[in-house]
GROMACS .gro file of C-alpha atoms in nm:
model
  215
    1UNK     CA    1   9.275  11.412  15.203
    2UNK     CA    2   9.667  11.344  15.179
    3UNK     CA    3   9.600  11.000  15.072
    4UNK     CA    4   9.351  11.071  14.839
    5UNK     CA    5   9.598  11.330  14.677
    6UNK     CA    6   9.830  11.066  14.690
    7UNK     CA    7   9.605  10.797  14.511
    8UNK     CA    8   9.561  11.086  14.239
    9UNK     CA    9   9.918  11.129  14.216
   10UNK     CA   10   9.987  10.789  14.089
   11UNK     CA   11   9.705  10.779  13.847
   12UNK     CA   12   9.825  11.092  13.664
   13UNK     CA   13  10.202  10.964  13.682
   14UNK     CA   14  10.047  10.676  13.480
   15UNK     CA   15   9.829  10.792  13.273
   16UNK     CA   16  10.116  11.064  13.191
   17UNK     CA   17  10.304  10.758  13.111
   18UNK     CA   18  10.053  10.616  12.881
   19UNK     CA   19   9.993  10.923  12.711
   20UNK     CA   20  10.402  10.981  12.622
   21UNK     CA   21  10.400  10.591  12.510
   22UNK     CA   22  10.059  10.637  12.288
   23UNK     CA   23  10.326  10.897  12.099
   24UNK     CA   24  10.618  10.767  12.146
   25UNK     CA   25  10.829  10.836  11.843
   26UNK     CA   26  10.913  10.601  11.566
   27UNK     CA   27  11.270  10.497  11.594
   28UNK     CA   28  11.324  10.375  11.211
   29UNK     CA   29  11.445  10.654  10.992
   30UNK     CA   30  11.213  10.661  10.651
   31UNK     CA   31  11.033  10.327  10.783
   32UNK     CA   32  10.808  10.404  10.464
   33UNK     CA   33  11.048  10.454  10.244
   34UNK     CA   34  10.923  10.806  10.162
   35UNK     CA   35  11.234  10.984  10.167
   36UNK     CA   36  11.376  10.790   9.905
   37UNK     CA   37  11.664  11.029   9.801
   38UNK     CA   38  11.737  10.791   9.485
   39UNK     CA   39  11.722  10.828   9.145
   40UNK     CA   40  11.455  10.603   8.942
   41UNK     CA   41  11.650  10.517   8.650
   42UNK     CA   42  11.416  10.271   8.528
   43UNK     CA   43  11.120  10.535   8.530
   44UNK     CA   44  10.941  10.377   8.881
   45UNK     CA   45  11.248  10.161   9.027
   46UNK     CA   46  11.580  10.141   9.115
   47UNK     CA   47  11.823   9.900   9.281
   48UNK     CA   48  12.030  10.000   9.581
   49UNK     CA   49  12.386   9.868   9.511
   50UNK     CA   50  12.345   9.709   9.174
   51UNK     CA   51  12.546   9.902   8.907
   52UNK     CA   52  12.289   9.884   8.602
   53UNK     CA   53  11.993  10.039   8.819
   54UNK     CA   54  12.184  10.216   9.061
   55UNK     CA   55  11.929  10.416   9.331
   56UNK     CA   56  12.253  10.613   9.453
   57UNK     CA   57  12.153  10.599   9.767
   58UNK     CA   58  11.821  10.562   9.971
   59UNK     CA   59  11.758  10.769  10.265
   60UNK     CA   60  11.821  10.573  10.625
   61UNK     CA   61  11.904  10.255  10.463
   62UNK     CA   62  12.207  10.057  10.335
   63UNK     CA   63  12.201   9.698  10.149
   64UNK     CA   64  12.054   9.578   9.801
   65UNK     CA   65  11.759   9.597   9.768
   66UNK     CA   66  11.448   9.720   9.503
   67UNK     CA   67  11.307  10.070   9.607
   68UNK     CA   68  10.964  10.081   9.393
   69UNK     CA   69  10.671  10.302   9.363
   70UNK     CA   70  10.362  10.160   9.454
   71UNK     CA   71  10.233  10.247   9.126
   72UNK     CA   72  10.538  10.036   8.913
   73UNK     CA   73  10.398   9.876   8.625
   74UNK     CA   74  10.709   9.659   8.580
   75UNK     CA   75  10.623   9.535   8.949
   76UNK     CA   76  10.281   9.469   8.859
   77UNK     CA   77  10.145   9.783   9.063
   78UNK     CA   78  10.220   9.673   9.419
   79UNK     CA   79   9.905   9.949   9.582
   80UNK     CA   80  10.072  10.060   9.860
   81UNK     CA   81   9.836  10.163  10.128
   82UNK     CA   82  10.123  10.308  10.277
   83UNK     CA   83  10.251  10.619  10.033
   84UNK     CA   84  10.440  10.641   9.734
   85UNK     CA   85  10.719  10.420   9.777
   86UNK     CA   86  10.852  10.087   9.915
   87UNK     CA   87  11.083   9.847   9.910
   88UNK     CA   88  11.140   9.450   9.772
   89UNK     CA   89  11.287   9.144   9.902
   90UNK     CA   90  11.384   8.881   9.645
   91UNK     CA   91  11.660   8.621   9.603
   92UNK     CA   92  11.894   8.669   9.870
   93UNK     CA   93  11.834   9.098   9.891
   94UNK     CA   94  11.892   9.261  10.217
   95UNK     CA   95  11.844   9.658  10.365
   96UNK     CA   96  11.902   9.732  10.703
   97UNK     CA   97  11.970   9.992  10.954
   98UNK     CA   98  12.145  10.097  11.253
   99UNK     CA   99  11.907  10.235  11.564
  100UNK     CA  100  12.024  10.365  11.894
  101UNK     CA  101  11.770  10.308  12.125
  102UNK     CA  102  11.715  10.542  12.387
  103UNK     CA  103  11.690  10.259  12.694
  104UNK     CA  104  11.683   9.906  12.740
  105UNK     CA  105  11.404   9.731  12.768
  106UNK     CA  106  11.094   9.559  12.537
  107UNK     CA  107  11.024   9.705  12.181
  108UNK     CA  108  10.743   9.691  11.951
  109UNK     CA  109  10.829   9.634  11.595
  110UNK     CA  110  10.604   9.683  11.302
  111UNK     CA  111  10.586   9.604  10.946
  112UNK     CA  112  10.363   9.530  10.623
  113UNK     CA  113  10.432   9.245  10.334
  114UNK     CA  114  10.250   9.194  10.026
  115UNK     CA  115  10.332   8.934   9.753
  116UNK     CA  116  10.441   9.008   9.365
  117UNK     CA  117  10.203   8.916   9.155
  118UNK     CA  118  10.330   8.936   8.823
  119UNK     CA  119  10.650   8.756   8.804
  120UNK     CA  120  10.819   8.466   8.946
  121UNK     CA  121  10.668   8.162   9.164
  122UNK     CA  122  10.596   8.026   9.461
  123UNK     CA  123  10.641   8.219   9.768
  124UNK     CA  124  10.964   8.468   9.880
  125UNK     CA  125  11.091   8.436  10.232
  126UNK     CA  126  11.221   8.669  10.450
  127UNK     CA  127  11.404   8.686  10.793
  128UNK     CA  128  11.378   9.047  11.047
  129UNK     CA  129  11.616   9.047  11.268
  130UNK     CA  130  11.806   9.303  11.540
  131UNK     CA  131  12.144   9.277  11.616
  132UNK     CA  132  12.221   8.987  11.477
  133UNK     CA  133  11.923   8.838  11.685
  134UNK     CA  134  11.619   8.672  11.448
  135UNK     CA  135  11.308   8.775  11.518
  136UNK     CA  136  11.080   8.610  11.318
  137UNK     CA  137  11.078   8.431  10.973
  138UNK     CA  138  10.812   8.493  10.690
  139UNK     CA  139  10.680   8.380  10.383
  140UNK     CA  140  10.496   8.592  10.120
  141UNK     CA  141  10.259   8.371   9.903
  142UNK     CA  142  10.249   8.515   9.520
  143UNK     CA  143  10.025   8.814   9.463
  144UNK     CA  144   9.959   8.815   9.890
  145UNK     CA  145   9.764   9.109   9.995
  146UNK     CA  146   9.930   9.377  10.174
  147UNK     CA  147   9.892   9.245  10.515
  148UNK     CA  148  10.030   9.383  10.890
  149UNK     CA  149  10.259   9.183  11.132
  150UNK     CA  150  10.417   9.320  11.461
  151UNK     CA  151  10.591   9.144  11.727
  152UNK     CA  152  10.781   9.260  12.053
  153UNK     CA  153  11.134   9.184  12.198
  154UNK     CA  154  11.426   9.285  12.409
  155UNK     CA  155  11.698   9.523  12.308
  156UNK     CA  156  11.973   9.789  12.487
  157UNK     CA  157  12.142  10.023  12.311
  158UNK     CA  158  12.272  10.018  11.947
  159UNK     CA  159  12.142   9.756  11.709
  160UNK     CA  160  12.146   9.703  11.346
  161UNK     CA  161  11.727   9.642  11.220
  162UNK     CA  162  11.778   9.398  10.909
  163UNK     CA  163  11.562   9.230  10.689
  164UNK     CA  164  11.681   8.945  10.419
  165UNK     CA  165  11.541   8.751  10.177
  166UNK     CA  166  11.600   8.346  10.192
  167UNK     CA  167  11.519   8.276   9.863
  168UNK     CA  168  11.784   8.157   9.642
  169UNK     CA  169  11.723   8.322   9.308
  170UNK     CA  170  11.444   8.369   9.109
  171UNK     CA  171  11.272   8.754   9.046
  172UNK     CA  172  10.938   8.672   9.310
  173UNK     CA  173  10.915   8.921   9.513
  174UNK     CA  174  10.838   9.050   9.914
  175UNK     CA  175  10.702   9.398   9.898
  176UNK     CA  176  10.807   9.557  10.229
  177UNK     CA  177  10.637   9.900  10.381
  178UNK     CA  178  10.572  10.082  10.677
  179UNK     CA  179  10.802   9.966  10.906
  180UNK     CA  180  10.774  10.101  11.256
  181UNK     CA  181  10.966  10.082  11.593
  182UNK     CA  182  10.801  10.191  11.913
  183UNK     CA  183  10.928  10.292  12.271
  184UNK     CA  184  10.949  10.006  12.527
  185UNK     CA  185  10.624   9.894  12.616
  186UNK     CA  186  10.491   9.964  12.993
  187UNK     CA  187  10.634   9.693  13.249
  188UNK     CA  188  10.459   9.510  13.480
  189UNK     CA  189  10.505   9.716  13.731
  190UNK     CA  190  10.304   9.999  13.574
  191UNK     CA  191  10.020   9.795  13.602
  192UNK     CA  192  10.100   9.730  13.949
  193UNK     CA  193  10.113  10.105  14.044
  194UNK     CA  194   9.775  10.177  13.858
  195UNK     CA  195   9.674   9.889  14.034
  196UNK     CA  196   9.775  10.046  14.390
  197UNK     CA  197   9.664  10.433  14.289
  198UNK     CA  198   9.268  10.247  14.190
  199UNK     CA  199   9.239  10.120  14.568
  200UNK     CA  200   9.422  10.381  14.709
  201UNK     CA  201   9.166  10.613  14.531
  202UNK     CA  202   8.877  10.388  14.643
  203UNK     CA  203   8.962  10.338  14.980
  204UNK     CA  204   8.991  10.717  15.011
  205UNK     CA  205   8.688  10.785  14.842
  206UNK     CA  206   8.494  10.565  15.082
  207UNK     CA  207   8.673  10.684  15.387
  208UNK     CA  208   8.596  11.065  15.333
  209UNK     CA  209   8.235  10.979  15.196
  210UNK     CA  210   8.014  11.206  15.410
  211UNK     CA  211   7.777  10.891  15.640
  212UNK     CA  212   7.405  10.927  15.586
  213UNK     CA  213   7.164  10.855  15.882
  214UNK     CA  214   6.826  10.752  15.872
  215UNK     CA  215   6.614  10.946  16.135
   0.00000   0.00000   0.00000
């Protein structure tokens, strides 16, 4: 019986685990852009850091950058899946964000990209990056569909999230949304422990298994 209890105690250890990572919290402050905290001066836009369209200030994020509605006519209604709001990528723009994350170890990092469709040519660029680490490169194709990347990596501590457009000039356009960061994904050795409480559990289960003779 002790091992059995045993066995059991390691299953519910992980599956406690799972169940904390399942909802783990979202370390990106206003990953959707929600809380904008600007001012729309141009009706269903503003720029962060550019004096004639002046946001004055979006919540959780600093750069230069577009925040738009999803319903912008100017921006050719971008149709965010994702709420209200979101932001752009174009030329050289940048927004960014510093996270302190709670432990050291692998991270899952989220995002969607859709392409302008209205203005502009050819495709916009982008890099993500994490404390001055790149992550991955992208390219948004003209009037792209909003589409969902993720992608996992190492970090400890504090870390500034950036993304920045590679383009050189022009007005084309990544629309950027729902931007997530997760806890650290389970290591190895989680697996190896459920791996340990399942035989544990069925060696027990045999063991204590009542025998049944045939008279």
């Amino acid at each position: 019986m002790k091992t059995l209890a045993f066995a059991y105690a390691i299953l519910l250890a992980f599956c406690t685990a799972g169940a904390a990572q399942a909802t783990s919290n979202n370390y990106v402050s206003n990953g959707s852009f929600e809380a904008s905290g600007a001012s729309l001066v141009d009706g269903s836009y503003c720029y962060l850091n550019v004096a004639s369209h002046e946001c004055g200030g979006v919540t959780g994020w600093s750069g230069q950058f577009p925040l738009i509605q999803s319903v912008s006519g100017p921006w050719g209604v971008p149709n965010s899946p994702y709420g209200a709001f979101l932001a752009g990528l174009q030329g050289q723009s940048h927004f960014e964000q510093t996270l302190a994350l709670p432990a050291a170890g692998r991270y899952t990092l989220s995002w969607s990209d859709a392409g302008r469709a209205n203005y502009g040519s050819g495709p916009q660029s982008y890099r993500v990056s994490f404390g001055g680490v790149s992550l991955e490169t992208r390219s948004v194709s003209m009037g792209a569909a909003w589409s969902g990347h993720a992608l996992t990596f190492t970090a400890t501590g504090v870390g500034e999230l950036r993304f920045d457009g590679l383009n050189g000039d022009g007005d084309r356009t990544a629309f950027i949304d729902n931007i997530l960061l997760l806890a650290p994904v389970p290591e190895p050795s989680s697996y190896s422990m459920l791996l340990i409480g399942l035989g544990l559990l069925a060696f027990s289960t045999r063991r204590e298994t009542p025998e049944k003779f045939i008279k």
